[in-house]
Coordinates of C-alpha atoms and ligand atoms in Angstrom, one line a residue:
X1 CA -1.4 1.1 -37.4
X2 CA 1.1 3.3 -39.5
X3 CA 4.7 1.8 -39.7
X4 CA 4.1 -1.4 -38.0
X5 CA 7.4 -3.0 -37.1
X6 CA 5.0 -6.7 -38.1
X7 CA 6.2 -6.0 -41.6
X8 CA 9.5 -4.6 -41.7
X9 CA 10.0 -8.5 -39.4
X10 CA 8.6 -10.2 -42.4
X11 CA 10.8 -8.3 -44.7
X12 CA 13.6 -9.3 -42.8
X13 CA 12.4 -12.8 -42.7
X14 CA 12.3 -12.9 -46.5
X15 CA 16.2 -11.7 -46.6
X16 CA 17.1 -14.0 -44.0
X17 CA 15.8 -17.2 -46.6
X18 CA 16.8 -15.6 -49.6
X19 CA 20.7 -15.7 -48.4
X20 CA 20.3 -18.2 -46.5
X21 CA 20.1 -22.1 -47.1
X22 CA 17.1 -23.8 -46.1
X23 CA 18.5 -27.3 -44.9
X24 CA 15.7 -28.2 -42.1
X25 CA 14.0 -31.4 -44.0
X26 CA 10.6 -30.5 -43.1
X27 CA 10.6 -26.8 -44.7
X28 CA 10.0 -25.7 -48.1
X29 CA 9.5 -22.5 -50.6
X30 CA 6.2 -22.0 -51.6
X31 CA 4.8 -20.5 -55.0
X32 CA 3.1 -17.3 -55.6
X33 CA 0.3 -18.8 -56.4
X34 CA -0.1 -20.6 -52.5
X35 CA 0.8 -17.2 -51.0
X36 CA -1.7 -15.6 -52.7
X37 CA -4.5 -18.2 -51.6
X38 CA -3.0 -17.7 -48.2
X39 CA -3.1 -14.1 -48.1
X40 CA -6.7 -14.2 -49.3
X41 CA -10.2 -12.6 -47.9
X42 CA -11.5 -16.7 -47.8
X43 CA -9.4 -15.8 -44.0
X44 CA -12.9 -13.9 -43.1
X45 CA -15.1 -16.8 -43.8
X46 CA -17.0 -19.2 -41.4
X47 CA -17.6 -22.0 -42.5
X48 CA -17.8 -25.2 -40.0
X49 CA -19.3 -28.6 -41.5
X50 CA -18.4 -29.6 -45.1
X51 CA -19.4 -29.0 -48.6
X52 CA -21.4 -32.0 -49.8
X53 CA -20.1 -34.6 -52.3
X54 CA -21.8 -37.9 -50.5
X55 CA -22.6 -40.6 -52.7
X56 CA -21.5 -39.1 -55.4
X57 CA -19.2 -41.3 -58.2
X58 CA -15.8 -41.0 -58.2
X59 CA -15.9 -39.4 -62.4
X60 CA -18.3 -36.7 -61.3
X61 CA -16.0 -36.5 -58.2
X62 CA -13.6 -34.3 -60.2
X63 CA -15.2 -32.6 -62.5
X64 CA -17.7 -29.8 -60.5
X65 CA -20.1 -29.2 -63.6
X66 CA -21.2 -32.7 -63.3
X67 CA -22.5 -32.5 -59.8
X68 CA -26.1 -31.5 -59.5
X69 CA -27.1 -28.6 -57.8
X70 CA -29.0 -31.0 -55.5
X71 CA -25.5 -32.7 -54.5
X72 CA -24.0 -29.3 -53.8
X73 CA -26.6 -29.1 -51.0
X74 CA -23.5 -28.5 -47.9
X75 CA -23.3 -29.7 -44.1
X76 CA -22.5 -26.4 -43.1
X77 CA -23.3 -24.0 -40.0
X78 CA -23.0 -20.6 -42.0
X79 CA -24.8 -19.1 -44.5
X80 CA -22.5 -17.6 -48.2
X81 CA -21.2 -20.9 -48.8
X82 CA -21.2 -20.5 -52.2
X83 CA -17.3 -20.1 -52.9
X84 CA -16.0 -21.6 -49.9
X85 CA -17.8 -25.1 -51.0
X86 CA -16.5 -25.1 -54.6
X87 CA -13.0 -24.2 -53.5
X88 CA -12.7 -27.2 -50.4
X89 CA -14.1 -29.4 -53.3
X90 CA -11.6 -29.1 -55.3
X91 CA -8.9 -29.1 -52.4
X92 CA -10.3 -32.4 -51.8
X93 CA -10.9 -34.0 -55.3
X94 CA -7.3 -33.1 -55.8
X95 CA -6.1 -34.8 -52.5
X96 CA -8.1 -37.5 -53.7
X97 CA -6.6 -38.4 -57.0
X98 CA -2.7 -37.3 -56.1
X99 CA -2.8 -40.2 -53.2
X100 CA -5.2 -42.4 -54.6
X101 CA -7.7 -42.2 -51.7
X102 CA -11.9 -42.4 -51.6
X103 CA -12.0 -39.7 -49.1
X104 CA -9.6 -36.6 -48.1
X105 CA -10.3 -34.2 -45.2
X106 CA -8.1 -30.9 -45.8
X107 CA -9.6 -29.2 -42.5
X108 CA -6.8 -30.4 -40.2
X109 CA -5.0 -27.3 -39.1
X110 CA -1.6 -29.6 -38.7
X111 CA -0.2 -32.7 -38.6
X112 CA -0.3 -32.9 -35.1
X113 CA -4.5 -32.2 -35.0
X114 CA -4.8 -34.8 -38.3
X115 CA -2.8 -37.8 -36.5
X116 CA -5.3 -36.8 -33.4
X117 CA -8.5 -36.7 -35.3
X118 CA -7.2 -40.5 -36.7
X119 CA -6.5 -41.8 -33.0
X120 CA -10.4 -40.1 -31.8
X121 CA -11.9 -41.4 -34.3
X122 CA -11.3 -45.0 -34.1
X123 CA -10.2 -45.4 -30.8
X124 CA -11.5 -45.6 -27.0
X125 CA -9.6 -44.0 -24.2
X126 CA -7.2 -46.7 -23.2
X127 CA -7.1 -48.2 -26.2
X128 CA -3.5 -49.4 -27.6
X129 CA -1.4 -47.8 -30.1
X130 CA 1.6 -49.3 -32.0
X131 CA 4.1 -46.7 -33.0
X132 CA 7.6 -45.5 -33.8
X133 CA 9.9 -44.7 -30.7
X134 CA 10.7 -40.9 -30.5
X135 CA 13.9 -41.5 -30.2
X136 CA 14.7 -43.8 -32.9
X137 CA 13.0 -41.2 -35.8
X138 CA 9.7 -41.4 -34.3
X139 CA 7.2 -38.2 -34.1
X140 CA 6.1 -36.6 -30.8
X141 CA 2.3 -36.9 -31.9
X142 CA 3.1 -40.8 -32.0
X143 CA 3.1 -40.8 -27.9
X144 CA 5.1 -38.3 -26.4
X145 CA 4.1 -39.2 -22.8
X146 CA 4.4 -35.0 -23.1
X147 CA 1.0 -35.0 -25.2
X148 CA -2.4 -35.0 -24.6
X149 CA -3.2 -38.3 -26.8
X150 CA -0.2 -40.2 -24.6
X151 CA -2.5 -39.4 -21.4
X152 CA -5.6 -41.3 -23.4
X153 CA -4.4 -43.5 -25.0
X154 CA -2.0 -46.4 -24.6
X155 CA 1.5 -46.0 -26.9
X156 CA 3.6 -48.7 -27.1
X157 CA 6.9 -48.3 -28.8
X158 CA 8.9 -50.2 -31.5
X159 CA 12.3 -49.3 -32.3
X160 CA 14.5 -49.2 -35.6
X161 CA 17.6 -51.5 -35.8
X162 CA 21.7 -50.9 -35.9
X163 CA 21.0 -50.3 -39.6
X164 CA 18.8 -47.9 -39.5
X165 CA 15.6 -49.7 -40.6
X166 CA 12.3 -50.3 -38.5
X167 CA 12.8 -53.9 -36.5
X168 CA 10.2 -55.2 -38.2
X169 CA 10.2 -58.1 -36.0
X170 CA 10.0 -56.5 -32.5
X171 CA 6.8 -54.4 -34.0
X172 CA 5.3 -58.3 -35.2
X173 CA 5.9 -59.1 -31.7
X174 CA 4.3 -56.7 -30.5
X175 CA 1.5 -55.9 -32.4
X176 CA 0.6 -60.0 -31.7
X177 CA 0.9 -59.6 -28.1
X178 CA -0.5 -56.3 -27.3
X179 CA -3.2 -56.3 -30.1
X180 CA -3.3 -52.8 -30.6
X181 CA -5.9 -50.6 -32.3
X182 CA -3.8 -48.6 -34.3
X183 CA -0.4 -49.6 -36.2
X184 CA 1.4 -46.5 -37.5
X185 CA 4.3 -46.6 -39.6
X186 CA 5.3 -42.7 -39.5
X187 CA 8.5 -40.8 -38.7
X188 CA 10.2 -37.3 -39.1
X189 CA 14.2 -38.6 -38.5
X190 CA 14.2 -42.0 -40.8
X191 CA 16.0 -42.5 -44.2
X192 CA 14.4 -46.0 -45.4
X193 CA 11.5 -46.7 -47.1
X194 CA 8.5 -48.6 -45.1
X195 CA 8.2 -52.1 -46.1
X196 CA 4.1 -51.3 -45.8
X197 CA 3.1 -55.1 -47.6
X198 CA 5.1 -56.2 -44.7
X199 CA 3.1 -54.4 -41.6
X200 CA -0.4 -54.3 -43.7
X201 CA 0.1 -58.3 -43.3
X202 CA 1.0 -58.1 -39.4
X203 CA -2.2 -55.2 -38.8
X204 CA -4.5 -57.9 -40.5
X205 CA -3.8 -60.3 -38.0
X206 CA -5.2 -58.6 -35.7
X207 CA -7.8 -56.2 -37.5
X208 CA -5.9 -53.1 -36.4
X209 CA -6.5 -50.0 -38.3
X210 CA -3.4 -49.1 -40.0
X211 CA -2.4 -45.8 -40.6
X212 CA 1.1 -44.3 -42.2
X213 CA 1.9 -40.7 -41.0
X214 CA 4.0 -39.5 -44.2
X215 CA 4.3 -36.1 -43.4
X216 CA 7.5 -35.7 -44.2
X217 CA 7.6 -37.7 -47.4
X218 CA 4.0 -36.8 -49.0
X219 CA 5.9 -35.1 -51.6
X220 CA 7.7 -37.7 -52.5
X221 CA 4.7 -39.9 -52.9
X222 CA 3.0 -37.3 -55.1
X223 CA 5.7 -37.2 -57.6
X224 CA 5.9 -41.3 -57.5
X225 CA 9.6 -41.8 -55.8
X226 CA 8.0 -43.4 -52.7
X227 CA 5.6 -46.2 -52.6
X228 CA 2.4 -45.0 -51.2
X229 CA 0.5 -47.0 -48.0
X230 CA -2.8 -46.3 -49.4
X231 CA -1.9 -48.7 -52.3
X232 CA 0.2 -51.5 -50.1
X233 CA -2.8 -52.3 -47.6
X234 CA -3.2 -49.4 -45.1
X235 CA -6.7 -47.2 -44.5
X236 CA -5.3 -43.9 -43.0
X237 CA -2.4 -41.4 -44.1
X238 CA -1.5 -38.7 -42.7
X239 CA 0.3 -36.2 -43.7
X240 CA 1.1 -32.2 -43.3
X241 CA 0.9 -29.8 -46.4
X242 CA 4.0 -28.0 -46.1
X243 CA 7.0 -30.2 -46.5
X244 CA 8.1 -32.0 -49.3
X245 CA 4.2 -31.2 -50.8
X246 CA 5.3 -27.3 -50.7
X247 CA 2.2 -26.2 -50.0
X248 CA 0.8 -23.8 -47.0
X249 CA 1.3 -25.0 -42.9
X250 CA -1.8 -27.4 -42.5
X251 CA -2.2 -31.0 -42.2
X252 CA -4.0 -33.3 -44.5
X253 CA -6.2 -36.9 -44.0
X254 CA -6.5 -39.2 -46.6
X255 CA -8.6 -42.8 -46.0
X256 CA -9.8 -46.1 -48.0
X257 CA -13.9 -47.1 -47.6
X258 CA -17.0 -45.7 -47.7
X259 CA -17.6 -42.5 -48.4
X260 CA -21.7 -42.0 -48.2
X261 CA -23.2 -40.5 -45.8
X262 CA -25.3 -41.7 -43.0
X263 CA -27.3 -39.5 -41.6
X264 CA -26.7 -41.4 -38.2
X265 CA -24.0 -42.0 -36.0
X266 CA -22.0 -44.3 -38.6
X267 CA -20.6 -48.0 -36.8
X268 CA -17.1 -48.2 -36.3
X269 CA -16.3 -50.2 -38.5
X270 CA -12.8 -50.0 -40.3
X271 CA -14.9 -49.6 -43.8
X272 CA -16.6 -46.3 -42.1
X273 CA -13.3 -45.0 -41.5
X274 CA -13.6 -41.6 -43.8
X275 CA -16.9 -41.1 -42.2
X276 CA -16.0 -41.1 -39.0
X277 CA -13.0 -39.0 -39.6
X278 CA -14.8 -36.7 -40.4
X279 CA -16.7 -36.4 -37.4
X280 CA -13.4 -36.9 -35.6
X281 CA -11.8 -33.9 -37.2
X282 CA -15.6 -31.2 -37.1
X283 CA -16.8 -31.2 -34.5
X284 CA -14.5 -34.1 -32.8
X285 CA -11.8 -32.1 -32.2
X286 CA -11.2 -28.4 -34.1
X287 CA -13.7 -25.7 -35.1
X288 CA -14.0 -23.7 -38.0
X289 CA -11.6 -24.9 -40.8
X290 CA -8.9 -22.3 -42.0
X291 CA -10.8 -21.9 -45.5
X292 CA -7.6 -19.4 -46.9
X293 CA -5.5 -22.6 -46.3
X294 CA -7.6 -24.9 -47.9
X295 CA -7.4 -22.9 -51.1
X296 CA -3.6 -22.8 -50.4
X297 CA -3.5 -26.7 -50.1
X298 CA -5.9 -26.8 -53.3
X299 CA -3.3 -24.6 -55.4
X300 CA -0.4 -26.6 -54.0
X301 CA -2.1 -29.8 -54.8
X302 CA -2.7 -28.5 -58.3
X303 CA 1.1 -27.9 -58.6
X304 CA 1.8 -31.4 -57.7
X305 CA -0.3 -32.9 -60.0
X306 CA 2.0 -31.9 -62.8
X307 CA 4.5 -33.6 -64.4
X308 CA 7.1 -30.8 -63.4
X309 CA 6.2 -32.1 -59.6
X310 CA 8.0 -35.6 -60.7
X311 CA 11.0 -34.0 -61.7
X312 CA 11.2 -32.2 -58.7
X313 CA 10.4 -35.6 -56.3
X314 CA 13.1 -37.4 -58.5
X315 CA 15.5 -34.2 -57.6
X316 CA 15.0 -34.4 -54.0
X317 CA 16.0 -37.7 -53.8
X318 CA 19.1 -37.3 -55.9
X319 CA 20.5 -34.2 -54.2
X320 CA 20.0 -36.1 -50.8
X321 CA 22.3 -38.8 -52.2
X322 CA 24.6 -36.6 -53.3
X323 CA 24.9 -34.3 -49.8
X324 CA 25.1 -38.0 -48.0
X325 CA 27.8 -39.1 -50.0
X326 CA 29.8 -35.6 -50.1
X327 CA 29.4 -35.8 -46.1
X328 CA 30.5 -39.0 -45.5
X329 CA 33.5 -38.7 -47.9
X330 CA 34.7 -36.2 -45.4
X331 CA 34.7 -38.2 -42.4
X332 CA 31.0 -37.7 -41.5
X333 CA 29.2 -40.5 -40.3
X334 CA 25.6 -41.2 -41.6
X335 CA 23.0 -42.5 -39.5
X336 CA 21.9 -45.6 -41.2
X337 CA 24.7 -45.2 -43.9
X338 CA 23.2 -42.8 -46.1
X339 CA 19.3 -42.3 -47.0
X340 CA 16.6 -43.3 -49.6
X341 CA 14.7 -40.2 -49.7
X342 CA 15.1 -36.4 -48.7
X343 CA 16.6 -36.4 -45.4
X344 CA 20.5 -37.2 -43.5
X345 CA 20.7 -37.8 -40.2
X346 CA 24.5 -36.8 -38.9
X347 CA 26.0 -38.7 -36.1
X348 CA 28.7 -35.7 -35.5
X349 CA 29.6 -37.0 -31.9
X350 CA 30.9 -40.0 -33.1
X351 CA 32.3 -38.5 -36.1
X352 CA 34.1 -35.0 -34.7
X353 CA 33.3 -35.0 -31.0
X354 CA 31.1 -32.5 -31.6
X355 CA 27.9 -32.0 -30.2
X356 CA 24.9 -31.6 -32.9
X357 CA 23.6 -28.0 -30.6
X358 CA 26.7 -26.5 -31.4
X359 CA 27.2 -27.7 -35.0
X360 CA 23.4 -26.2 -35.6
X361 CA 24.3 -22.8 -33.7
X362 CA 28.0 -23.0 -35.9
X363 CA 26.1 -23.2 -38.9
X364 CA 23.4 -20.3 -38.2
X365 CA 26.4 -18.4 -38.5
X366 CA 27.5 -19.5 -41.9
X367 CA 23.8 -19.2 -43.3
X368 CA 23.1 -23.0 -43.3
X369 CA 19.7 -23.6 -41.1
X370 CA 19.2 -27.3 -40.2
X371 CA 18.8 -28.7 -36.4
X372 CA 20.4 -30.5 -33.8
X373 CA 18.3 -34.1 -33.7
X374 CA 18.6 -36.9 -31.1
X375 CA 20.1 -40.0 -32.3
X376 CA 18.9 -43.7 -30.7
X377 CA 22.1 -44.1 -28.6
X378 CA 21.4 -40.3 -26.7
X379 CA 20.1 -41.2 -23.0
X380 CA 19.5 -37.4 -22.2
X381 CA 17.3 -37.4 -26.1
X382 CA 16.3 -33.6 -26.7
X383 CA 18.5 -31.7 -24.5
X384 CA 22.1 -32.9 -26.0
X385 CA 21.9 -34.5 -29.0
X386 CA 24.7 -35.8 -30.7
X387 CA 23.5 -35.6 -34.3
X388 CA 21.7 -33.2 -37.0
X389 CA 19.2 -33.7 -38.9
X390 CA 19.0 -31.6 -42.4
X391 CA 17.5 -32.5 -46.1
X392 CA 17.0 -31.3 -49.8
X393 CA 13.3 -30.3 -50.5
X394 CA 14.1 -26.7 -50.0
X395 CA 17.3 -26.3 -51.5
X396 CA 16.0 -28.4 -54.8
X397 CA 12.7 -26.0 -54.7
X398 CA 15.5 -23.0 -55.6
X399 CA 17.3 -25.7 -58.4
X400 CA 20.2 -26.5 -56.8
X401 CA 21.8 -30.0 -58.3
X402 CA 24.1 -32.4 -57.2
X403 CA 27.4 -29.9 -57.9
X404 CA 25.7 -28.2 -54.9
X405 CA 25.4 -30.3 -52.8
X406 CA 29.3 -31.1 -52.6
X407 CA 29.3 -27.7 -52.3
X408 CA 27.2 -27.6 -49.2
X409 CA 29.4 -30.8 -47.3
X410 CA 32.6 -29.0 -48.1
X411 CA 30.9 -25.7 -46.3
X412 CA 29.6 -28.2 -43.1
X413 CA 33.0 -29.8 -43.0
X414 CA 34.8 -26.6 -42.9
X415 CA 32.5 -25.8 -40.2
X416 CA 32.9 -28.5 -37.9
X417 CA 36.8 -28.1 -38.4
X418 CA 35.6 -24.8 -36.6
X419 CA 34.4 -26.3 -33.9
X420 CA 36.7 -28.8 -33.1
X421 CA 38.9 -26.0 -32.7
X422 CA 36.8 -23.9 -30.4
X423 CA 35.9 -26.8 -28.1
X424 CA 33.2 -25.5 -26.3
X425 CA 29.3 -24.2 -27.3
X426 CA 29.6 -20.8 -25.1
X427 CA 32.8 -20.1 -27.2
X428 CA 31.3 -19.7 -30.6
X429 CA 30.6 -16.2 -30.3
X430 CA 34.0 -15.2 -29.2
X431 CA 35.4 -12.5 -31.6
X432 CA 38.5 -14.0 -32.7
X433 CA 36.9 -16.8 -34.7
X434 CA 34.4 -14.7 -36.4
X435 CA 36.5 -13.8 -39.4
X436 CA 36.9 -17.6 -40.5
X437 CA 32.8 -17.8 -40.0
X438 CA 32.2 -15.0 -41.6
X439 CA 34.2 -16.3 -44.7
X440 CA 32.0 -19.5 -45.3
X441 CA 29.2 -16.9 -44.9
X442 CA 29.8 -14.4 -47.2
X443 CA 29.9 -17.5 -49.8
X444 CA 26.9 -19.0 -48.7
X445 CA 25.7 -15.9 -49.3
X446 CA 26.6 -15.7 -52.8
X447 CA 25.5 -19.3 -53.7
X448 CA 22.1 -18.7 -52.3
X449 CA 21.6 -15.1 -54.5
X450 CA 22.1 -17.0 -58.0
X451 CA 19.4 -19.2 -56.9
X452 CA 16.0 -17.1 -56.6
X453 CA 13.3 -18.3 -54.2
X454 CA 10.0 -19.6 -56.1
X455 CA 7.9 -16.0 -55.2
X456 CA 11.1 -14.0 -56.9
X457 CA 11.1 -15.4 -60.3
X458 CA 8.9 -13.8 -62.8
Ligands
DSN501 N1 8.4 -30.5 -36.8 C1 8.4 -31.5 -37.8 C2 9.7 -31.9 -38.3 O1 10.5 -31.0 -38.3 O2 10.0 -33.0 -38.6 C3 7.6 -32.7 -37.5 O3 6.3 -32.3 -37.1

């Protein structure tokens, strides 16, 4: 189709985040290199099942010249494998070595299909699940009662304290009461590290299958500023591919145990775990895997692998420090008091009797994206939150530093000045303040232009 509006959209969309500022803590700028991977003719491919690699050691596990032609025999459905196998391999040796895992499956198309592959493949309708409230940082995909895996299985909640940290106590309690099947540690609003030793001990216990859902920090444990479960006791992680790990939209599954084969229906037995994750993910629950992305993940797995990749982690973590601190020395009050890794939560209701909705729309209008997030004290949760929720893996991707940042809380406070003065949400678009948005805007605008996106540099 000549002139099809599809790409004058995406050109738009590529002005829109190269003035803008990316500040929502689970998106990123990709490199050329995953775009082009993305963008590939691997999108015409079938290719359900997996490339073989059972039972063979992990040193020949990376390096492809030293698996026989007899290993690369594949589980697959399709016929002109030949590429398709040798580039998942490599997707999944790399997974392998950045998180220290026996077995990764780079098929999920998200996070939200990885966490329900984990939950089919070890569990029986009914079956209990220990997890993070939604409203205390939790994830939907953690039980939701509006999700599918809420309606099969059982979700019991534990919360995060005053301070901001999980109450490790009330999810001891509960795990030893309710015995579930499943302990997750996972989040996408929480600025603490996990204490995993601490819940690896209390899922022993009771022989639960633990499992850590670090989408939002898989970056971070890549580049070594975040402990990783795999090595403090747990089986399963989780993650998605597209947040702090800057690689394509996709989701990721990396597991501890045994790693061969059976040609039957393997036990379920916690030391089968990447086996029958496998069958939980093809044909458990998706179809044919998205082979373009997989090469994406594999280049964007490569990239983290470097040393450059550490800088970047260590950055992250440093400009969110520095953004917490400029906020809260401007009257802003932090969610937990600041943060240990790439996100800040914003209590702005209690700071400027403002609600988190209309800071987010106030600042769409200045060219700083975040979003409005529910904090643990909102009764009506999604629909008025009083906070917002914004982070540093974007803005560190273009090289921002800590100057920056101050930069950026000066901006937000100005903003909500704005808004105090408006009042109400409906007004914002009323004419008269537009000049004084438009301001902040136009030197947003300029900040974000010295700093190229990844795909612009040469
Ligand atoms: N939607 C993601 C986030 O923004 O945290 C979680 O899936």
């Amino acid at each position: 189709m000549k002139n099809d509006p599809v790409f004058d959209l995406i050109n738009q969309e590529n002005e829109r985040q190269r003035e803008g500022l990316e500040l929502i803590p689970s998106e990123n700028y990709v490199s050329t290199g995953v775009l082009r991977a993305m963008g590939s003719v691997l999108t015409n491919k079938y290719s359900e099942g997996y490339p073989s690699f059972r039972g063979i050691t992990t040193d020949d596990f990376w390096d492809e010249d030293k698996i026989s032609e007899e290993k690369l025999t594949n589980f697959r459905y399709y016929g002109g494998q030949v590429n398709v196998d040798r580039i998942e391999r490599l997707a999944i040796s790399r997974a392998m070595r950045l998180f220290h895992a026996d077995h990764a499956n780079v098929q999920p198309h998200s996070g939200a299909n990885a966490n329900e592959a984990v939950y089919f493949a070890w569990c029986e309708p009914g079956d209990k699940i220990l997890a993070m409230n939604l409203a205390h940082g939790g994830h939907l995909t953690h039980g939701s009662p509006v999700t599918r895996s809420a309606k099969i299985y059982n979700f019991i909640a534990y919360g995060t304290t005053p301070e901001g940290d999980i109450d490790y106590d009330e999810l001891e309690r509960l795990a030893l009461s309710e015995k579930p099947k499943i302990i997750l540690v996972g989040y996408s609003a929480f600025m603490k590290v996990p204490d995993f030793d601490r819940v690896a001990k209390i899922g022993k216990k009771i022989g639960a299958l633990l499992m850590a859902d670090m989408a939002h920090v898989a970056g971070l444990i890549a580049g070594g500023v975040h402990p990783n479960p795999l090595d403090h006791g747990f089986q399963v992680m989780t993650t998605t591919t597209h947040k702090t790990l800057r690689g394509p939209r996709g989701g990721l599954i990396l597991s501890k145990g045994n790693v061969a084969s059976p040609l039957k229906k393997p036990e379920k037995t916690l030391e089968n775990i990447p086996i029958l994750i496998d069958r939980a993910v093809f044909p458990g629950t998706q179809g044919g895997p998205l082979e373009h992305v997989i090469a994406a993940k594999a280049v964007a797995f490569g990239e983290a692998l470097q040393p450059e990749f550490q800088t970047y982690a260590k950055n992250i973590v440093k400009n969110a420090k520095a953004l917490a601190d400029g906020l809260m020395s401007r009257g802003f009050i932090l969610q937990g008091g600041g943060t240990e890794n790439h996100l800040v939560l914003v209590n702005v209701k209690k700071s400027f009797g403002v609600s988190g909705k209309m800071f987010e729309k106030a600042l769409d209008l200045v060219g700083l994206t975040l979003n409005a997030n529910a904090l643990p004290e909102d009764k009506a949760a999604a629909f008025r939150p009083s906070g917002v929720r914004l982070g540093t893996p974007a803005i560190t991707t273009r090289g921002m530093g800590v100057k920056e940042m101050d930069k950026i809380a000066e901006w937000m406070k100005q903003v909500v000045d704005i808004c105090v003065k408006i009042g109400e949400e409906e007004k914002l678009e009323d004419k008269k303040y537009q000049p004084e948005f438009d301001k902040i805007h136009t030197e947003v605008k300029k900040l974000a232009l010295k700093f190229p996106l990844p795909t612009e540099r040469k």
